[in-house]
PDB file of C-alpha atoms in Angstrom:
ATOM      1  CA  UNK A   1    -214.751-118.009  17.037  1.00  0.00           C
ATOM      2  CA  UNK A   2    -215.230-121.085  19.331  1.00  0.00           C
ATOM      3  CA  UNK A   3    -218.188-119.337  20.908  1.00  0.00           C
ATOM      4  CA  UNK A   4    -219.968-120.047  17.761  1.00  0.00           C
ATOM      5  CA  UNK A   5    -219.579-123.784  18.280  1.00  0.00           C
ATOM      6  CA  UNK A   6    -222.058-123.707  21.275  1.00  0.00           C
ATOM      7  CA  UNK A   7    -225.957-123.653  20.391  1.00  0.00           C
ATOM      8  CA  UNK A   8    -227.885-120.327  20.563  1.00  0.00           C
ATOM      9  CA  UNK A   9    -230.942-122.076  21.197  1.00  0.00           C
ATOM     10  CA  UNK A  10    -233.131-121.414  24.649  1.00  0.00           C
ATOM     11  CA  UNK A  11    -231.791-123.742  27.560  1.00  0.00           C
ATOM     12  CA  UNK A  12    -233.261-126.849  27.740  1.00  0.00           C
ATOM     13  CA  UNK A  13    -235.362-128.101  30.729  1.00  0.00           C
ATOM     14  CA  UNK A  14    -232.292-130.341  31.746  1.00  0.00           C
ATOM     15  CA  UNK A  15    -229.849-127.252  31.592  1.00  0.00           C
ATOM     16  CA  UNK A  16    -232.211-125.296  34.161  1.00  0.00           C
ATOM     17  CA  UNK A  17    -232.189-128.191  36.693  1.00  0.00           C
ATOM     18  CA  UNK A  18    -230.644-128.151  40.183  1.00  0.00           C
ATOM     19  CA  UNK A  19    -229.888-124.793  42.428  1.00  0.00           C
ATOM     20  CA  UNK A  20    -227.739-123.096  39.754  1.00  0.00           C
ATOM     21  CA  UNK A  21    -229.667-123.843  36.694  1.00  0.00           C
ATOM     22  CA  UNK A  22    -232.772-123.242  38.342  1.00  0.00           C
ATOM     23  CA  UNK A  23    -231.848-119.769  38.653  1.00  0.00           C
ATOM     24  CA  UNK A  24    -232.411-118.803  35.307  1.00  0.00           C
ATOM     25  CA  UNK A  25    -235.788-121.160  34.818  1.00  0.00           C
ATOM     26  CA  UNK A  26    -238.235-118.252  35.275  1.00  0.00           C
ATOM     27  CA  UNK A  27    -236.663-116.239  32.647  1.00  0.00           C
ATOM     28  CA  UNK A  28    -235.854-118.476  29.707  1.00  0.00           C
ATOM     29  CA  UNK A  29    -239.415-118.010  28.008  1.00  0.00           C
ATOM     30  CA  UNK A  30    -239.255-114.257  28.256  1.00  0.00           C
ATOM     31  CA  UNK A  31    -238.479-112.528  25.042  1.00  0.00           C
ATOM     32  CA  UNK A  32    -237.385-109.120  26.030  1.00  0.00           C
ATOM     33  CA  UNK A  33    -233.760-109.182  26.810  1.00  0.00           C
ATOM     34  CA  UNK A  34    -231.411-106.508  27.813  1.00  0.00           C
ATOM     35  CA  UNK A  35    -230.553-103.459  25.871  1.00  0.00           C
ATOM     36  CA  UNK A  36    -227.215-104.703  25.154  1.00  0.00           C
ATOM     37  CA  UNK A  37    -226.038-108.485  24.725  1.00  0.00           C
ATOM     38  CA  UNK A  38    -222.994-109.731  26.670  1.00  0.00           C
ATOM     39  CA  UNK A  39    -220.845-109.774  23.581  1.00  0.00           C
ATOM     40  CA  UNK A  40    -221.700-105.918  22.903  1.00  0.00           C
ATOM     41  CA  UNK A  41    -220.797-104.918  26.567  1.00  0.00           C
ATOM     42  CA  UNK A  42    -217.103-104.457  25.962  1.00  0.00           C
ATOM     43  CA  UNK A  43    -217.530-102.268  23.096  1.00  0.00           C
ATOM     44  CA  UNK A  44    -220.792-100.466  24.662  1.00  0.00           C
ATOM     45  CA  UNK A  45    -219.143 -99.963  27.936  1.00  0.00           C
ATOM     46  CA  UNK A  46    -215.540-100.586  28.177  1.00  0.00           C
ATOM     47  CA  UNK A  47    -214.533 -98.986  31.201  1.00  0.00           C
ATOM     48  CA  UNK A  48    -217.261-101.125  33.314  1.00  0.00           C
ATOM     49  CA  UNK A  49    -216.100-104.057  31.629  1.00  0.00           C
ATOM     50  CA  UNK A  50    -212.409-103.506  32.351  1.00  0.00           C
ATOM     51  CA  UNK A  51    -213.153-102.344  36.204  1.00  0.00           C
ATOM     52  CA  UNK A  52    -215.154-105.669  36.695  1.00  0.00           C
ATOM     53  CA  UNK A  53    -212.348-107.491  35.698  1.00  0.00           C
ATOM     54  CA  UNK A  54    -209.728-105.783  37.466  1.00  0.00           C
ATOM     55  CA  UNK A  55    -211.368-104.915  40.509  1.00  0.00           C
ATOM     56  CA  UNK A  56    -213.862-107.860  40.722  1.00  0.00           C
ATOM     57  CA  UNK A  57    -215.056-107.872  44.504  1.00  0.00           C
ATOM     58  CA  UNK A  58    -215.254-103.771  44.831  1.00  0.00           C
ATOM     59  CA  UNK A  59    -217.133-103.793  41.781  1.00  0.00           C
ATOM     60  CA  UNK A  60    -219.715-106.746  42.620  1.00  0.00           C
ATOM     61  CA  UNK A  61    -220.290-105.066  45.831  1.00  0.00           C
ATOM     62  CA  UNK A  62    -221.153-101.569  44.687  1.00  0.00           C
ATOM     63  CA  UNK A  63    -223.334-103.556  41.729  1.00  0.00           C
ATOM     64  CA  UNK A  64    -225.393-105.484  44.134  1.00  0.00           C
ATOM     65  CA  UNK A  65    -225.800-102.333  46.014  1.00  0.00           C
ATOM     66  CA  UNK A  66    -226.920-100.176  42.723  1.00  0.00           C
ATOM     67  CA  UNK A  67    -229.085-102.948  41.758  1.00  0.00           C
ATOM     68  CA  UNK A  68    -230.965-103.439  44.912  1.00  0.00           C
ATOM     69  CA  UNK A  69    -231.584 -99.562  45.238  1.00  0.00           C
ATOM     70  CA  UNK A  70    -232.543 -99.258  41.861  1.00  0.00           C
ATOM     71  CA  UNK A  71    -235.289-101.800  42.310  1.00  0.00           C
ATOM     72  CA  UNK A  72    -236.276-100.230  45.627  1.00  0.00           C
ATOM     73  CA  UNK A  73    -235.024 -96.787  45.637  1.00  0.00           C
ATOM     74  CA  UNK A  74    -233.545 -95.820  49.055  1.00  0.00           C
ATOM     75  CA  UNK A  75    -233.521 -99.270  50.554  1.00  0.00           C
ATOM     76  CA  UNK A  76    -229.746 -99.342  51.083  1.00  0.00           C
ATOM     77  CA  UNK A  77    -228.819-102.954  51.990  1.00  0.00           C
ATOM     78  CA  UNK A  78    -231.986-103.597  53.705  1.00  0.00           C
ATOM     79  CA  UNK A  79    -233.088-106.255  50.786  1.00  0.00           C
ATOM     80  CA  UNK A  80    -229.501-107.987  50.712  1.00  0.00           C
ATOM     81  CA  UNK A  81    -229.388-111.709  51.170  1.00  0.00           C
ATOM     82  CA  UNK A  82    -226.327-113.850  50.402  1.00  0.00           C
ATOM     83  CA  UNK A  83    -226.871-114.390  46.405  1.00  0.00           C
ATOM     84  CA  UNK A  84    -230.322-112.698  46.868  1.00  0.00           C
ATOM     85  CA  UNK A  85    -231.808-116.628  47.639  1.00  0.00           C
ATOM     86  CA  UNK A  86    -231.638-117.543  43.836  1.00  0.00           C
ATOM     87  CA  UNK A  87    -229.063-120.234  44.418  1.00  0.00           C
ATOM     88  CA  UNK A  88    -230.474-121.660  47.939  1.00  0.00           C
ATOM     89  CA  UNK A  89    -228.269-122.702  50.469  1.00  0.00           C
ATOM     90  CA  UNK A  90    -226.323-125.361  52.131  1.00  0.00           C
ATOM     91  CA  UNK A  91    -226.846-127.049  55.392  1.00  0.00           C
ATOM     92  CA  UNK A  92    -226.869-124.586  58.117  1.00  0.00           C
ATOM     93  CA  UNK A  93    -225.757-122.000  55.459  1.00  0.00           C
ATOM     94  CA  UNK A  94    -229.195-120.356  54.368  1.00  0.00           C
ATOM     95  CA  UNK A  95    -229.599-116.890  52.630  1.00  0.00           C
ATOM     96  CA  UNK A  96    -231.086-114.572  55.011  1.00  0.00           C
ATOM     97  CA  UNK A  97    -229.908-116.311  57.982  1.00  0.00           C
ATOM     98  CA  UNK A  98    -226.198-115.492  57.601  1.00  0.00           C
ATOM     99  CA  UNK A  99    -226.158-112.216  59.563  1.00  0.00           C
ATOM    100  CA  UNK A 100    -227.083-110.265  56.140  1.00  0.00           C
ATOM    101  CA  UNK A 101    -229.072-107.901  58.060  1.00  0.00           C
ATOM    102  CA  UNK A 102    -226.832-106.741  60.529  1.00  0.00           C
ATOM    103  CA  UNK A 103    -223.357-106.965  58.407  1.00  0.00           C
ATOM    104  CA  UNK A 104    -224.445-106.861  54.974  1.00  0.00           C
ATOM    105  CA  UNK A 105    -221.110-105.146  53.344  1.00  0.00           C
ATOM    106  CA  UNK A 106    -218.836-107.737  55.037  1.00  0.00           C
ATOM    107  CA  UNK A 107    -221.435-110.538  53.861  1.00  0.00           C
ATOM    108  CA  UNK A 108    -221.441-109.097  50.348  1.00  0.00           C
ATOM    109  CA  UNK A 109    -217.650-109.049  50.430  1.00  0.00           C
ATOM    110  CA  UNK A 110    -217.479-112.347  51.335  1.00  0.00           C
ATOM    111  CA  UNK A 111    -220.299-113.353  48.720  1.00  0.00           C
ATOM    112  CA  UNK A 112    -217.795-111.977  45.702  1.00  0.00           C
ATOM    113  CA  UNK A 113    -214.839-113.501  47.145  1.00  0.00           C
ATOM    114  CA  UNK A 114    -215.891-116.927  48.063  1.00  0.00           C
ATOM    115  CA  UNK A 115    -218.813-117.311  45.297  1.00  0.00           C
ATOM    116  CA  UNK A 116    -217.957-115.036  42.500  1.00  0.00           C
ATOM    117  CA  UNK A 117    -220.164-116.651  39.442  1.00  0.00           C
ATOM    118  CA  UNK A 118    -222.977-116.645  41.683  1.00  0.00           C
ATOM    119  CA  UNK A 119    -222.562-113.265  43.045  1.00  0.00           C
ATOM    120  CA  UNK A 120    -222.611-112.019  39.364  1.00  0.00           C
ATOM    121  CA  UNK A 121    -225.390-113.920  38.228  1.00  0.00           C
ATOM    122  CA  UNK A 122    -227.550-112.841  41.285  1.00  0.00           C
ATOM    123  CA  UNK A 123    -227.270-109.193  40.641  1.00  0.00           C
ATOM    124  CA  UNK A 124    -227.899-109.820  36.980  1.00  0.00           C
ATOM    125  CA  UNK A 125    -231.186-111.575  38.136  1.00  0.00           C
ATOM    126  CA  UNK A 126    -232.213-108.807  40.264  1.00  0.00           C
ATOM    127  CA  UNK A 127    -232.634-106.876  36.980  1.00  0.00           C
ATOM    128  CA  UNK A 128    -233.868-109.571  35.003  1.00  0.00           C
ATOM    129  CA  UNK A 129    -236.709-110.296  37.752  1.00  0.00           C
ATOM    130  CA  UNK A 130    -237.690-106.621  37.943  1.00  0.00           C
ATOM    131  CA  UNK A 131    -238.293-106.073  34.159  1.00  0.00           C
ATOM    132  CA  UNK A 132    -238.738-109.925  33.257  1.00  0.00           C
ATOM    133  CA  UNK A 133    -235.555-109.807  30.888  1.00  0.00           C
ATOM    134  CA  UNK A 134    -235.083-113.357  29.029  1.00  0.00           C
ATOM    135  CA  UNK A 135    -231.710-114.471  27.691  1.00  0.00           C
ATOM    136  CA  UNK A 136    -230.491-113.559  24.432  1.00  0.00           C
ATOM    137  CA  UNK A 137    -228.521-115.834  21.962  1.00  0.00           C
ATOM    138  CA  UNK A 138    -225.267-114.387  23.317  1.00  0.00           C
ATOM    139  CA  UNK A 139    -226.187-114.806  26.917  1.00  0.00           C
ATOM    140  CA  UNK A 140    -226.947-118.483  26.223  1.00  0.00           C
ATOM    141  CA  UNK A 141    -223.627-119.295  24.254  1.00  0.00           C
ATOM    142  CA  UNK A 142    -221.305-117.458  26.738  1.00  0.00           C
ATOM    143  CA  UNK A 143    -223.024-119.497  29.642  1.00  0.00           C
ATOM    144  CA  UNK A 144    -222.463-122.799  27.971  1.00  0.00           C
ATOM    145  CA  UNK A 145    -218.971-121.826  26.966  1.00  0.00           C
ATOM    146  CA  UNK A 146    -217.859-120.864  30.227  1.00  0.00           C
ATOM    147  CA  UNK A 147    -219.792-123.854  31.758  1.00  0.00           C
ATOM    148  CA  UNK A 148    -218.192-126.182  29.385  1.00  0.00           C
ATOM    149  CA  UNK A 149    -214.671-125.171  29.952  1.00  0.00           C
ATOM    150  CA  UNK A 150    -215.228-125.054  33.858  1.00  0.00           C
ATOM    151  CA  UNK A 151    -216.305-128.727  34.108  1.00  0.00           C
ATOM    152  CA  UNK A 152    -213.418-129.722  31.298  1.00  0.00           C
ATOM    153  CA  UNK A 153    -210.891-128.163  33.636  1.00  0.00           C
ATOM    154  CA  UNK A 154    -212.249-130.103  36.603  1.00  0.00           C
ATOM    155  CA  UNK A 155    -212.124-133.493  34.634  1.00  0.00           C
ATOM    156  CA  UNK A 156    -208.506-132.697  33.569  1.00  0.00           C
ATOM    157  CA  UNK A 157    -207.352-131.751  37.128  1.00  0.00           C
ATOM    158  CA  UNK A 158    -208.879-135.128  38.329  1.00  0.00           C
ATOM    159  CA  UNK A 159    -207.201-136.986  35.800  1.00  0.00           C
ATOM    160  CA  UNK A 160    -203.962-135.390  36.356  1.00  0.00           C
ATOM    161  CA  UNK A 161    -204.059-136.002  40.099  1.00  0.00           C
ATOM    162  CA  UNK A 162    -204.691-139.693  39.308  1.00  0.00           C
ATOM    163  CA  UNK A 163    -201.734-140.202  36.727  1.00  0.00           C
ATOM    164  CA  UNK A 164    -198.022-139.463  36.736  1.00  0.00           C
ATOM    165  CA  UNK A 165    -198.016-138.057  33.113  1.00  0.00           C
ATOM    166  CA  UNK A 166    -196.404-134.591  33.113  1.00  0.00           C
ATOM    167  CA  UNK A 167    -198.275-133.774  29.942  1.00  0.00           C
ATOM    168  CA  UNK A 168    -201.868-134.271  31.760  1.00  0.00           C
ATOM    169  CA  UNK A 169    -200.424-131.495  34.404  1.00  0.00           C
ATOM    170  CA  UNK A 170    -199.720-129.165  31.827  1.00  0.00           C
ATOM    171  CA  UNK A 171    -202.418-129.685  29.543  1.00  0.00           C
ATOM    172  CA  UNK A 172    -204.799-129.356  32.860  1.00  0.00           C
ATOM    173  CA  UNK A 173    -202.913-126.011  33.938  1.00  0.00           C
ATOM    174  CA  UNK A 174    -203.518-124.624  30.471  1.00  0.00           C
ATOM    175  CA  UNK A 175    -207.168-125.531  30.534  1.00  0.00           C
ATOM    176  CA  UNK A 176    -207.581-124.042  33.857  1.00  0.00           C
ATOM    177  CA  UNK A 177    -205.973-120.602  33.023  1.00  0.00           C
ATOM    178  CA  UNK A 178    -208.356-120.378  29.831  1.00  0.00           C
ATOM    179  CA  UNK A 179    -211.231-121.553  31.939  1.00  0.00           C
ATOM    180  CA  UNK A 180    -210.223-118.679  34.445  1.00  0.00           C
ATOM    181  CA  UNK A 181    -209.794-116.006  31.685  1.00  0.00           C
ATOM    182  CA  UNK A 182    -213.132-116.980  30.060  1.00  0.00           C
ATOM    183  CA  UNK A 183    -214.816-116.575  33.505  1.00  0.00           C
ATOM    184  CA  UNK A 184    -213.349-113.517  34.205  1.00  0.00           C
ATOM    185  CA  UNK A 185    -214.449-112.036  30.589  1.00  0.00           C
ATOM    186  CA  UNK A 186    -217.940-113.362  30.962  1.00  0.00           C
ATOM    187  CA  UNK A 187    -218.412-111.968  34.570  1.00  0.00           C
ATOM    188  CA  UNK A 188    -217.092-108.676  33.057  1.00  0.00           C
ATOM    189  CA  UNK A 189    -219.325-108.314  30.304  1.00  0.00           C
ATOM    190  CA  UNK A 190    -222.291-109.485  32.358  1.00  0.00           C
ATOM    191  CA  UNK A 191    -221.436-106.922  34.933  1.00  0.00           C
ATOM    192  CA  UNK A 192    -221.229-104.134  32.188  1.00  0.00           C
ATOM    193  CA  UNK A 193    -224.417-105.188  30.917  1.00  0.00           C
ATOM    194  CA  UNK A 194    -226.247-105.027  34.111  1.00  0.00           C
ATOM    195  CA  UNK A 195    -224.755-101.613  34.442  1.00  0.00           C
ATOM    196  CA  UNK A 196    -225.860-100.354  31.065  1.00  0.00           C
ATOM    197  CA  UNK A 197    -229.280-101.333  31.593  1.00  0.00           C
ATOM    198  CA  UNK A 198    -229.689 -99.859  35.123  1.00  0.00           C
ATOM    199  CA  UNK A 199    -228.361 -96.526  33.451  1.00  0.00           C
ATOM    200  CA  UNK A 200    -230.458 -96.696  30.710  1.00  0.00           C
ATOM    201  CA  UNK A 201    -233.683 -97.358  32.843  1.00  0.00           C
ATOM    202  CA  UNK A 202    -232.990 -94.468  35.188  1.00  0.00           C
ATOM    203  CA  UNK A 203    -232.295 -92.190  32.202  1.00  0.00           C
ATOM    204  CA  UNK A 204    -235.844 -92.910  30.916  1.00  0.00           C
ATOM    205  CA  UNK A 205    -237.247 -92.087  34.361  1.00  0.00           C
ATOM    206  CA  UNK A 206    -237.108 -93.226  38.042  1.00  0.00           C
ATOM    207  CA  UNK A 207    -238.425 -96.678  38.729  1.00  0.00           C
ATOM    208  CA  UNK A 208    -241.402 -97.367  40.801  1.00  0.00           C
ATOM    209  CA  UNK A 209    -240.632 -98.647  44.460  1.00  0.00           C
ATOM    210  CA  UNK A 210    -241.201-102.241  44.391  1.00  0.00           C
ATOM    211  CA  UNK A 211    -241.117-104.448  47.228  1.00  0.00           C
ATOM    212  CA  UNK A 212    -238.605-107.038  46.838  1.00  0.00           C
ATOM    213  CA  UNK A 213    -239.833-110.796  47.188  1.00  0.00           C
ATOM    214  CA  UNK A 214    -237.647-112.569  49.825  1.00  0.00           C
ATOM    215  CA  UNK A 215    -236.719-116.201  49.209  1.00  0.00           C
TER     216      UNK A 215
END
């Protein structure tokens, strides 16, 4: 129920600034959305939802390969980049310059393990970009809820480090756990949503080969 405390309105300009918010900027005004919302995903695609939560890294590797080959059939891993370039790089670590072309699968495994949120979002954005899909109300609420819990847990962790009150440590631990559980559920929902969309589109007919834009 707490999900409905968050606004369902489209993401504001201030929310799509920076590397991570900016990845959603091209899609916020698109009216077409995924066939199912993230809140519907656990019921519409329960096996994929559960699998994405229990076997996170292997599922994300499979889903990235599936998404890339849906957009560009038969391309294998040739279009793979770290997070598909949606979130930029950091210093000397730049998408497309980290041996992705020679070791795509190990790089994808590292991406899923070290940047789980970005890995899930990047795969989702591959399909969003292909079909120009926007964010529905559930997407916006879940993203806001997950982000709020994440930053709240960071603040509490900092406070617990600066104080000696045992209550702060316990509260920070509880919030961290809740934040991790919500992130896990949201990631599973997003993965199931993308998998459902790919299966639906392919059942409607093989997509035309499309040259993926490189960042």
